[in-house]
């Protein structure tokens, strides 16, 4: 994929890799194994695959890459400890990992997740959750 982007004049540092649930797992595994200088990584509802904190498995340098990890407060399939351990591994690889816990039924509906993604792209965050609720009445 990156060879095709290179041919179009698009560098990795202009690319944000994003995945949700199983897609998040695939994206995280890819960047942790291969590293690289991406514009960012967004992984919602997923974690690294396999045993964590293994230098053999995860050794891709990610110096300064912003990473947003999102997890649901009550997700029975993606434990909080696993999301936090994934953040630790990525931070050890040099990434700037940020963990967000969402309350909405889907992460793309949570204002904190939306604002973190907006900030990654250099946009101003939208109003706080309470402001949005007040305006909606």
Short mmCIF file of N, CA, C and O in Angstrom, two decimals:
data_model
loop_
_atom_site.label_atom_id
_atom_site.label_comp_id
_atom_site.label_asym_id
_atom_site.label_seq_id
_atom_site.Cartn_x
_atom_site.Cartn_y
_atom_site.Cartn_z
N UNK A 1 0.81 -1.18 0.00
CA UNK A 1 0.00 0.00 0.00
C UNK A 1 0.87 1.26 0.00
O UNK A 1 0.60 2.18 -0.74
N UNK A 2 1.92 1.27 0.84
CA UNK A 2 2.73 2.49 0.92
C UNK A 2 3.54 2.73 -0.34
O UNK A 2 3.85 3.87 -0.66
N UNK A 3 3.86 1.67 -1.08
CA UNK A 3 4.55 1.86 -2.35
C UNK A 3 3.67 2.65 -3.31
O UNK A 3 4.13 3.53 -4.03
N UNK A 4 2.37 2.33 -3.32
CA UNK A 4 1.43 3.03 -4.20
C UNK A 4 1.28 4.49 -3.78
O UNK A 4 1.21 5.38 -4.62
N UNK A 5 1.22 4.72 -2.46
CA UNK A 5 1.12 6.10 -1.97
C UNK A 5 2.39 6.89 -2.31
O UNK A 5 2.31 8.05 -2.70
N UNK A 6 3.56 6.24 -2.13
CA UNK A 6 4.82 6.90 -2.49
C UNK A 6 4.82 7.31 -3.96
O UNK A 6 5.28 8.40 -4.31
N UNK A 7 4.31 6.44 -4.82
CA UNK A 7 4.25 6.75 -6.25
C UNK A 7 3.36 7.96 -6.52
O UNK A 7 3.57 8.67 -7.51
N UNK A 8 2.39 8.20 -5.66
CA UNK A 8 1.50 9.35 -5.81
C UNK A 8 2.05 10.59 -5.11
O UNK A 8 1.42 11.65 -5.11
N UNK A 9 3.22 10.45 -4.49
CA UNK A 9 3.82 11.59 -3.80
C UNK A 9 3.30 11.80 -2.39
O UNK A 9 3.45 12.87 -1.81
N UNK A 10 2.68 10.77 -1.80
CA UNK A 10 2.14 10.87 -0.45
C UNK A 10 3.06 10.09 0.48
O UNK A 10 3.25 8.89 0.33
N UNK A 11 3.66 10.79 1.43
CA UNK A 11 4.58 10.18 2.38
C UNK A 11 3.83 9.58 3.57
O UNK A 11 2.72 10.00 3.88
N UNK A 12 4.47 8.66 4.26
CA UNK A 12 3.86 8.05 5.45
C UNK A 12 3.51 9.09 6.51
O UNK A 12 2.55 8.94 7.23
N UNK A 13 4.34 10.14 6.59
CA UNK A 13 4.07 11.15 7.61
C UNK A 13 2.85 12.01 7.29
O UNK A 13 2.49 12.89 8.05
N UNK A 14 2.17 11.71 6.18
CA UNK A 14 0.93 12.39 5.81
C UNK A 14 -0.27 11.45 5.98
O UNK A 14 -1.38 11.83 5.67
N UNK A 15 -0.02 10.24 6.49
CA UNK A 15 -1.05 9.21 6.56
C UNK A 15 -1.45 8.95 8.01
O UNK A 15 -0.59 8.78 8.88
N UNK A 16 -2.75 8.92 8.25
CA UNK A 16 -3.29 8.49 9.55
C UNK A 16 -3.89 7.10 9.34
O UNK A 16 -4.75 6.92 8.49
N UNK A 17 -3.40 6.14 10.12
CA UNK A 17 -3.95 4.78 10.06
C UNK A 17 -5.04 4.68 11.13
O UNK A 17 -4.83 5.09 12.28
N UNK A 18 -6.18 4.15 10.74
CA UNK A 18 -7.32 4.11 11.64
C UNK A 18 -8.02 2.77 11.55
O UNK A 18 -8.15 2.20 10.47
N UNK A 19 -8.49 2.28 12.69
CA UNK A 19 -9.25 1.04 12.70
C UNK A 19 -10.17 1.00 13.91
O UNK A 19 -9.90 1.62 14.94
N UNK A 20 -11.26 0.27 13.76
CA UNK A 20 -12.20 0.09 14.85
C UNK A 20 -12.40 -1.41 15.07
O UNK A 20 -12.54 -2.17 14.11
N UNK A 21 -12.38 -1.82 16.31
CA UNK A 21 -12.54 -3.20 16.73
C UNK A 21 -11.47 -4.09 16.11
O UNK A 21 -10.30 -3.86 16.37
N UNK A 22 -11.80 -5.06 15.28
CA UNK A 22 -10.77 -5.93 14.69
C UNK A 22 -9.81 -5.12 13.82
O UNK A 22 -8.62 -5.40 13.78
N UNK A 23 -10.32 -4.11 13.15
CA UNK A 23 -9.46 -3.24 12.33
C UNK A 23 -8.45 -2.50 13.19
O UNK A 23 -7.31 -2.27 12.77
N UNK A 24 -8.85 -2.12 14.40
CA UNK A 24 -7.92 -1.46 15.33
C UNK A 24 -6.79 -2.41 15.70
O UNK A 24 -5.62 -2.01 15.76
N UNK A 25 -7.12 -3.67 15.93
CA UNK A 25 -6.10 -4.68 16.26
C UNK A 25 -5.09 -4.83 15.12
O UNK A 25 -3.89 -4.89 15.36
N UNK A 26 -5.58 -4.87 13.90
CA UNK A 26 -4.70 -5.03 12.74
C UNK A 26 -3.79 -3.82 12.59
O UNK A 26 -2.58 -3.94 12.37
N UNK A 27 -4.35 -2.62 12.70
CA UNK A 27 -3.56 -1.39 12.58
C UNK A 27 -2.49 -1.34 13.66
O UNK A 27 -1.32 -1.04 13.38
N UNK A 28 -2.87 -1.62 14.90
CA UNK A 28 -1.90 -1.57 16.00
C UNK A 28 -0.79 -2.61 15.82
O UNK A 28 0.38 -2.31 16.06
N UNK A 29 -1.15 -3.80 15.40
CA UNK A 29 -0.15 -4.83 15.18
C UNK A 29 0.83 -4.41 14.08
O UNK A 29 2.04 -4.57 14.21
N UNK A 30 0.30 -3.83 13.01
CA UNK A 30 1.14 -3.39 11.89
C UNK A 30 2.16 -2.34 12.35
O UNK A 30 3.35 -2.47 12.10
N UNK A 31 1.68 -1.30 13.04
CA UNK A 31 2.60 -0.22 13.42
C UNK A 31 3.57 -0.67 14.51
O UNK A 31 4.72 -0.22 14.53
N UNK A 32 3.14 -1.55 15.42
CA UNK A 32 4.04 -2.01 16.48
C UNK A 32 5.14 -2.92 15.94
O UNK A 32 6.25 -2.93 16.45
N UNK A 33 4.85 -3.66 14.89
CA UNK A 33 5.86 -4.53 14.29
C UNK A 33 6.79 -3.77 13.35
O UNK A 33 7.98 -4.03 13.31
N UNK A 34 6.24 -2.86 12.55
CA UNK A 34 7.02 -2.20 11.51
C UNK A 34 7.48 -0.80 11.86
O UNK A 34 8.42 -0.30 11.25
N UNK A 35 6.77 -0.14 12.79
CA UNK A 35 7.13 1.23 13.14
C UNK A 35 6.86 2.17 11.97
O UNK A 35 6.17 1.83 11.02
N UNK A 36 7.39 3.36 12.06
CA UNK A 36 7.24 4.33 11.00
C UNK A 36 6.83 5.68 11.55
O UNK A 36 6.49 5.83 12.72
N UNK A 37 6.92 6.67 10.68
CA UNK A 37 6.57 8.04 11.05
C UNK A 37 5.27 8.39 10.34
O UNK A 37 5.27 8.85 9.21
N UNK A 38 4.16 8.14 11.01
CA UNK A 38 2.83 8.41 10.46
C UNK A 38 2.31 9.73 11.03
O UNK A 38 2.76 10.19 12.07
N UNK A 39 1.32 10.29 10.37
CA UNK A 39 0.67 11.50 10.90
C UNK A 39 -0.10 11.14 12.15
O UNK A 39 -0.34 12.00 13.01
N UNK A 40 -0.49 9.90 12.29
CA UNK A 40 -1.20 9.47 13.49
C UNK A 40 -1.75 8.07 13.34
O UNK A 40 -1.79 7.49 12.24
N UNK A 41 -2.17 7.52 14.48
CA UNK A 41 -2.80 6.21 14.53
C UNK A 41 -4.03 6.35 15.44
O UNK A 41 -3.93 6.89 16.54
N UNK A 42 -5.18 5.88 14.95
CA UNK A 42 -6.41 5.91 15.73
C UNK A 42 -6.91 4.47 15.82
O UNK A 42 -7.15 3.84 14.79
N UNK A 43 -7.04 3.97 17.04
CA UNK A 43 -7.49 2.59 17.24
C UNK A 43 -8.59 2.59 18.30
O UNK A 43 -8.33 2.84 19.47
N UNK A 44 -9.81 2.32 17.86
CA UNK A 44 -10.96 2.38 18.75
C UNK A 44 -11.53 0.98 18.98
O UNK A 44 -11.88 0.29 18.03
N UNK A 45 -11.58 0.57 20.23
CA UNK A 45 -12.16 -0.73 20.56
C UNK A 45 -11.29 -1.91 20.20
O UNK A 45 -11.79 -3.00 19.95
N UNK A 46 -9.97 -1.73 20.18
CA UNK A 46 -9.06 -2.83 19.87
C UNK A 46 -7.72 -2.62 20.55
O UNK A 46 -7.42 -1.52 21.01
N UNK A 47 -6.93 -3.67 20.61
CA UNK A 47 -5.61 -3.61 21.25
C UNK A 47 -4.60 -4.39 20.40
O UNK A 47 -4.96 -5.00 19.40
N UNK A 48 -3.35 -4.38 20.85
CA UNK A 48 -2.34 -5.20 20.19
C UNK A 48 -2.69 -6.67 20.33
O UNK A 48 -3.31 -7.09 21.32
N UNK A 49 -2.29 -7.45 19.34
CA UNK A 49 -2.53 -8.89 19.33
C UNK A 49 -1.41 -9.63 20.06
O UNK A 49 -0.28 -9.15 20.12
N UNK A 50 -1.72 -10.79 20.58
CA UNK A 50 -0.69 -11.65 21.15
C UNK A 50 -0.13 -11.16 22.47
O UNK A 50 -0.68 -10.24 23.08
N UNK A 51 0.98 -11.77 22.90
CA UNK A 51 1.57 -11.39 24.18
C UNK A 51 2.13 -9.97 24.11
O UNK A 51 2.83 -9.61 23.17
N UNK A 52 1.79 -9.18 25.12
CA UNK A 52 2.26 -7.79 25.15
C UNK A 52 3.60 -7.69 25.86
O UNK A 52 4.03 -8.59 26.56
N UNK A 53 4.23 -6.54 25.65
CA UNK A 53 5.53 -6.23 26.27
C UNK A 53 6.61 -7.21 25.83
O UNK A 53 7.51 -7.53 26.58
N UNK A 54 6.52 -7.71 24.60
CA UNK A 54 7.51 -8.63 24.07
C UNK A 54 8.33 -7.90 23.01
O UNK A 54 7.81 -7.53 21.96
N UNK A 55 9.60 -7.65 23.29
CA UNK A 55 10.46 -6.93 22.35
C UNK A 55 10.60 -7.68 21.03
O UNK A 55 10.85 -7.08 20.00
N UNK A 56 10.44 -8.99 21.07
CA UNK A 56 10.55 -9.78 19.85
C UNK A 56 9.36 -9.49 18.93
O UNK A 56 9.51 -9.38 17.73
N UNK A 57 8.19 -9.33 19.52
CA UNK A 57 6.96 -9.14 18.76
C UNK A 57 6.75 -7.68 18.33
O UNK A 57 6.34 -7.41 17.22
N UNK A 58 7.00 -6.76 19.24
CA UNK A 58 6.73 -5.35 18.98
C UNK A 58 8.03 -4.56 19.09
O UNK A 58 8.45 -4.22 20.19
N UNK A 59 8.63 -4.23 17.95
CA UNK A 59 9.89 -3.51 18.01
C UNK A 59 10.02 -2.43 16.94
O UNK A 59 11.10 -2.00 16.61
N UNK A 60 8.89 -1.96 16.40
CA UNK A 60 8.94 -0.91 15.38
C UNK A 60 9.04 0.47 16.00
O UNK A 60 8.22 0.83 16.84
N UNK A 61 10.07 1.23 15.65
CA UNK A 61 10.21 2.57 16.23
C UNK A 61 9.08 3.50 15.76
O UNK A 61 8.75 3.56 14.59
N UNK A 62 8.48 4.20 16.73
CA UNK A 62 7.34 5.09 16.42
C UNK A 62 7.56 6.48 17.02
O UNK A 62 6.65 7.11 17.52
N UNK A 63 8.78 6.96 16.97
CA UNK A 63 9.17 8.21 17.61
C UNK A 63 8.22 9.36 17.27
O UNK A 63 8.11 9.78 16.13
N UNK A 64 7.49 9.83 18.31
CA UNK A 64 6.65 11.01 18.18
C UNK A 64 5.32 10.82 17.48
O UNK A 64 4.58 11.79 17.28
N UNK A 65 4.97 9.60 17.08
CA UNK A 65 3.71 9.37 16.37
C UNK A 65 2.55 9.51 17.37
O UNK A 65 2.53 8.81 18.38
N UNK A 66 1.58 10.40 17.10
CA UNK A 66 0.43 10.49 17.99
C UNK A 66 -0.51 9.30 17.80
O UNK A 66 -0.83 8.93 16.67
N UNK A 67 -0.91 8.69 18.91
CA UNK A 67 -1.79 7.52 18.87
C UNK A 67 -2.97 7.77 19.80
O UNK A 67 -2.78 8.16 20.96
N UNK A 68 -4.16 7.54 19.30
CA UNK A 68 -5.37 7.59 20.12
C UNK A 68 -5.89 6.17 20.26
O UNK A 68 -6.18 5.50 19.26
N UNK A 69 -5.96 5.70 21.50
CA UNK A 69 -6.55 4.40 21.80
C UNK A 69 -7.87 4.66 22.51
O UNK A 69 -7.91 5.41 23.49
N UNK A 70 -8.93 4.08 22.01
CA UNK A 70 -10.24 4.27 22.62
C UNK A 70 -10.81 2.96 23.10
O UNK A 70 -10.73 1.94 22.40
N UNK A 71 -11.35 2.98 24.31
CA UNK A 71 -11.97 1.78 24.85
C UNK A 71 -13.25 2.14 25.58
O UNK A 71 -13.37 3.23 26.13
N UNK A 72 -14.20 1.23 25.56
CA UNK A 72 -15.46 1.45 26.27
C UNK A 72 -15.27 1.10 27.74
O UNK A 72 -14.54 0.18 28.08
N UNK A 73 -15.95 1.85 28.59
CA UNK A 73 -15.85 1.61 30.03
C UNK A 73 -16.28 0.19 30.40
O UNK A 73 -15.73 -0.41 31.32
N UNK A 74 -17.24 -0.35 29.68
CA UNK A 74 -17.82 -1.63 30.07
C UNK A 74 -17.73 -2.68 28.97
O UNK A 74 -18.59 -3.53 28.84
N UNK A 75 -16.65 -2.67 28.19
CA UNK A 75 -16.49 -3.61 27.09
C UNK A 75 -16.03 -4.97 27.61
O UNK A 75 -14.91 -5.10 28.11
N UNK A 76 -16.85 -6.01 27.48
CA UNK A 76 -16.45 -7.33 27.98
C UNK A 76 -15.39 -8.00 27.11
O UNK A 76 -14.72 -8.94 27.54
N UNK A 77 -15.20 -7.54 25.87
CA UNK A 77 -14.28 -8.18 24.94
C UNK A 77 -12.90 -7.52 24.93
O UNK A 77 -11.92 -8.15 24.55
N UNK A 78 -12.84 -6.25 25.30
CA UNK A 78 -11.57 -5.52 25.30
C UNK A 78 -11.35 -4.96 26.70
O UNK A 78 -11.82 -3.86 27.01
N UNK A 79 -10.66 -5.70 27.56
CA UNK A 79 -10.47 -5.26 28.94
C UNK A 79 -9.64 -3.99 29.05
O UNK A 79 -8.71 -3.75 28.25
N UNK A 80 -9.98 -3.20 30.03
CA UNK A 80 -9.28 -1.94 30.29
C UNK A 80 -7.77 -2.17 30.45
O UNK A 80 -6.95 -1.41 29.93
N UNK A 81 -7.39 -3.24 31.15
CA UNK A 81 -5.97 -3.53 31.38
C UNK A 81 -5.24 -3.77 30.06
O UNK A 81 -4.06 -3.42 29.91
N UNK A 82 -5.92 -4.36 29.11
CA UNK A 82 -5.30 -4.66 27.81
C UNK A 82 -5.07 -3.36 27.02
O UNK A 82 -4.06 -3.20 26.35
N UNK A 83 -6.03 -2.45 27.07
CA UNK A 83 -5.88 -1.15 26.39
C UNK A 83 -4.71 -0.38 27.00
O UNK A 83 -3.87 0.18 26.30
N UNK A 84 -4.65 -0.36 28.34
CA UNK A 84 -3.57 0.35 29.02
C UNK A 84 -2.21 -0.28 28.73
O UNK A 84 -1.22 0.42 28.54
N UNK A 85 -2.15 -1.61 28.66
CA UNK A 85 -0.89 -2.29 28.34
C UNK A 85 -0.46 -1.97 26.90
O UNK A 85 0.72 -1.81 26.63
N UNK A 86 -1.43 -1.87 25.99
CA UNK A 86 -1.12 -1.50 24.61
C UNK A 86 -0.52 -0.10 24.57
O UNK A 86 0.47 0.14 23.87
N UNK A 87 -1.08 0.82 25.34
CA UNK A 87 -0.54 2.19 25.41
C UNK A 87 0.89 2.17 25.93
O UNK A 87 1.76 2.90 25.42
N UNK A 88 1.17 1.33 26.93
CA UNK A 88 2.52 1.23 27.48
C UNK A 88 3.51 0.73 26.43
O UNK A 88 4.62 1.25 26.32
N UNK A 89 3.12 -0.29 25.67
CA UNK A 89 4.00 -0.83 24.63
C UNK A 89 4.29 0.24 23.58
O UNK A 89 5.45 0.45 23.19
N UNK A 90 3.26 0.94 23.11
CA UNK A 90 3.45 1.95 22.07
C UNK A 90 4.29 3.12 22.58
O UNK A 90 5.13 3.66 21.86
N UNK A 91 4.08 3.50 23.84
CA UNK A 91 4.89 4.57 24.43
C UNK A 91 6.35 4.14 24.50
O UNK A 91 7.25 4.93 24.21
N UNK A 92 6.60 2.89 24.86
CA UNK A 92 7.98 2.38 24.91
C UNK A 92 8.62 2.40 23.53
O UNK A 92 9.84 2.51 23.41
N UNK A 93 7.80 2.29 22.48
CA UNK A 93 8.32 2.35 21.11
C UNK A 93 8.51 3.80 20.64
O UNK A 93 8.97 4.03 19.53
N UNK A 94 8.13 4.76 21.48
CA UNK A 94 8.33 6.17 21.15
C UNK A 94 7.08 6.92 20.75
O UNK A 94 7.14 8.12 20.48
N UNK A 95 5.94 6.24 20.69
CA UNK A 95 4.70 6.91 20.30
C UNK A 95 4.20 7.80 21.44
O UNK A 95 4.57 7.62 22.60
N UNK A 96 3.36 8.75 21.09
CA UNK A 96 2.69 9.60 22.07
C UNK A 96 1.26 9.08 22.19
O UNK A 96 0.35 9.57 21.54
N UNK A 97 1.11 8.04 23.01
CA UNK A 97 -0.18 7.35 23.12
C UNK A 97 -1.09 8.03 24.12
O UNK A 97 -0.67 8.42 25.20
N UNK A 98 -2.35 8.16 23.72
CA UNK A 98 -3.38 8.77 24.56
C UNK A 98 -4.55 7.79 24.62
O UNK A 98 -5.04 7.34 23.59
N UNK A 99 -4.99 7.44 25.85
CA UNK A 99 -6.10 6.51 26.02
C UNK A 99 -7.35 7.29 26.39
O UNK A 99 -7.32 8.13 27.29
N UNK A 100 -8.42 7.02 25.68
CA UNK A 100 -9.71 7.65 25.96
C UNK A 100 -10.73 6.57 26.25
O UNK A 100 -10.80 5.56 25.54
N UNK A 101 -11.52 6.78 27.28
CA UNK A 101 -12.59 5.84 27.63
C UNK A 101 -13.90 6.47 27.22
O UNK A 101 -14.25 7.54 27.68
N UNK A 102 -14.62 5.82 26.34
CA UNK A 102 -15.86 6.41 25.85
C UNK A 102 -17.09 5.82 26.52
O UNK A 102 -17.08 4.69 26.98
N UNK A 103 -18.12 6.65 26.57
CA UNK A 103 -19.39 6.28 27.21
C UNK A 103 -20.47 5.98 26.18
O UNK A 103 -21.44 5.32 26.48
N UNK A 104 -20.31 6.52 24.99
CA UNK A 104 -21.32 6.35 23.94
C UNK A 104 -21.36 4.89 23.50
O UNK A 104 -20.39 4.15 23.68
N UNK A 105 -22.48 4.47 22.89
CA UNK A 105 -22.57 3.07 22.43
C UNK A 105 -21.54 2.74 21.36
O UNK A 105 -21.15 1.59 21.20
N UNK A 106 -21.10 3.74 20.63
CA UNK A 106 -20.06 3.55 19.61
C UNK A 106 -19.06 4.69 19.77
O UNK A 106 -19.44 5.81 20.03
N UNK A 107 -17.75 4.41 19.60
CA UNK A 107 -16.74 5.44 19.88
C UNK A 107 -16.86 6.69 19.01
O UNK A 107 -16.57 7.78 19.47
N UNK A 108 -17.30 6.53 17.77
CA UNK A 108 -17.37 7.70 16.89
C UNK A 108 -18.48 8.66 17.30
O UNK A 108 -18.58 9.77 16.77
N UNK A 109 -19.30 8.27 18.28
CA UNK A 109 -20.37 9.14 18.78
C UNK A 109 -19.96 9.87 20.05
O UNK A 109 -20.68 10.73 20.52
N UNK A 110 -18.81 9.55 20.62
CA UNK A 110 -18.38 10.15 21.89
C UNK A 110 -17.63 11.45 21.62
O UNK A 110 -16.69 11.49 20.83
N UNK A 111 -18.05 12.53 22.29
CA UNK A 111 -17.47 13.85 22.05
C UNK A 111 -15.98 13.90 22.39
O UNK A 111 -15.21 14.59 21.73
N UNK A 112 -15.54 13.17 23.42
CA UNK A 112 -14.12 13.18 23.77
C UNK A 112 -13.28 12.54 22.66
O UNK A 112 -12.18 13.01 22.35
N UNK A 113 -13.77 11.47 22.07
CA UNK A 113 -13.07 10.81 20.97
C UNK A 113 -13.05 11.73 19.76
O UNK A 113 -12.01 11.93 19.12
N UNK A 114 -14.19 12.33 19.45
CA UNK A 114 -14.27 13.26 18.31
C UNK A 114 -13.28 14.40 18.50
O UNK A 114 -12.54 14.76 17.57
N UNK A 115 -13.22 14.97 19.69
CA UNK A 115 -12.32 16.09 19.94
C UNK A 115 -10.85 15.69 19.85
O UNK A 115 -10.03 16.44 19.33
N UNK A 116 -10.51 14.51 20.34
CA UNK A 116 -9.12 14.05 20.25
C UNK A 116 -8.71 13.87 18.79
O UNK A 116 -7.60 14.23 18.40
N UNK A 117 -9.61 13.34 17.98
CA UNK A 117 -9.31 13.18 16.54
C UNK A 117 -9.21 14.55 15.88
O UNK A 117 -8.30 14.80 15.08
N UNK A 118 -10.10 15.46 16.20
CA UNK A 118 -10.04 16.82 15.65
C UNK A 118 -8.70 17.48 15.99
O UNK A 118 -8.07 18.10 15.13
N UNK A 119 -8.26 17.33 17.24
CA UNK A 119 -6.98 17.90 17.65
C UNK A 119 -5.82 17.27 16.90
O UNK A 119 -4.85 17.95 16.55
N UNK A 120 -5.89 15.95 16.62
CA UNK A 120 -4.83 15.28 15.87
C UNK A 120 -4.68 15.92 14.49
O UNK A 120 -3.59 16.02 13.96
N UNK A 121 -5.80 16.34 13.93
CA UNK A 121 -5.78 16.96 12.60
C UNK A 121 -5.62 18.48 12.66
O UNK A 121 -5.81 19.17 11.67
N UNK A 122 -5.32 19.00 13.86
CA UNK A 122 -5.08 20.43 13.99
C UNK A 122 -6.34 21.28 14.01
O UNK A 122 -6.28 22.47 13.75
N UNK A 123 -7.47 20.69 14.33
CA UNK A 123 -8.72 21.44 14.38
C UNK A 123 -9.10 21.69 15.83
O UNK A 123 -8.75 20.94 16.71
N UNK A 124 -9.83 22.77 16.02
CA UNK A 124 -10.29 23.13 17.36
C UNK A 124 -11.34 22.13 17.85
O UNK A 124 -12.23 21.75 17.09
N UNK A 125 -11.24 21.73 19.12
CA UNK A 125 -12.27 20.82 19.65
C UNK A 125 -13.64 21.47 19.67
O UNK A 125 -13.76 22.68 19.77
N UNK A 126 -14.66 20.66 19.54
CA UNK A 126 -16.03 21.14 19.66
C UNK A 126 -16.32 21.36 21.14
O UNK A 126 -15.54 21.00 21.99
N UNK A 127 -17.51 21.91 21.44
CA UNK A 127 -17.90 22.20 22.81
C UNK A 127 -17.86 20.98 23.71
O UNK A 127 -17.90 19.85 23.26
N UNK A 128 -17.80 21.25 25.00
CA UNK A 128 -17.81 20.17 25.98
C UNK A 128 -19.14 19.43 25.95
O UNK A 128 -20.14 19.95 25.47
N UNK A 129 -19.14 18.25 26.51
CA UNK A 129 -20.33 17.41 26.54
C UNK A 129 -21.52 18.17 27.13
O UNK A 129 -22.60 18.17 26.60
N UNK A 130 -21.33 18.87 28.25
CA UNK A 130 -22.44 19.58 28.90
C UNK A 130 -22.96 20.72 28.02
O UNK A 130 -24.15 20.96 27.97
N UNK A 131 -22.05 21.41 27.31
CA UNK A 131 -22.47 22.49 26.41
C UNK A 131 -23.32 21.93 25.28
O UNK A 131 -24.32 22.52 24.92
N UNK A 132 -22.94 20.79 24.74
CA UNK A 132 -23.69 20.18 23.66
C UNK A 132 -25.08 19.80 24.12
O UNK A 132 -26.05 19.97 23.41
N UNK A 133 -25.16 19.25 25.34
CA UNK A 133 -26.47 18.85 25.85
C UNK A 133 -27.37 20.06 26.06
O UNK A 133 -28.54 20.02 25.76
N UNK A 134 -26.80 21.16 26.56
CA UNK A 134 -27.59 22.37 26.79
C UNK A 134 -28.09 22.95 25.46
O UNK A 134 -29.23 23.38 25.36
N UNK A 135 -27.23 22.99 24.45
CA UNK A 135 -27.63 23.54 23.15
C UNK A 135 -28.69 22.69 22.48
O UNK A 135 -29.53 23.18 21.74
N UNK A 136 -28.68 21.38 22.74
CA UNK A 136 -29.62 20.47 22.11
C UNK A 136 -31.00 20.54 22.68
O UNK A 136 -31.94 19.99 22.14
N UNK A 137 -31.18 21.24 23.79
CA UNK A 137 -32.51 21.31 24.43
C UNK A 137 -33.35 22.40 23.88
O UNK A 137 -33.02 23.37 23.40
#
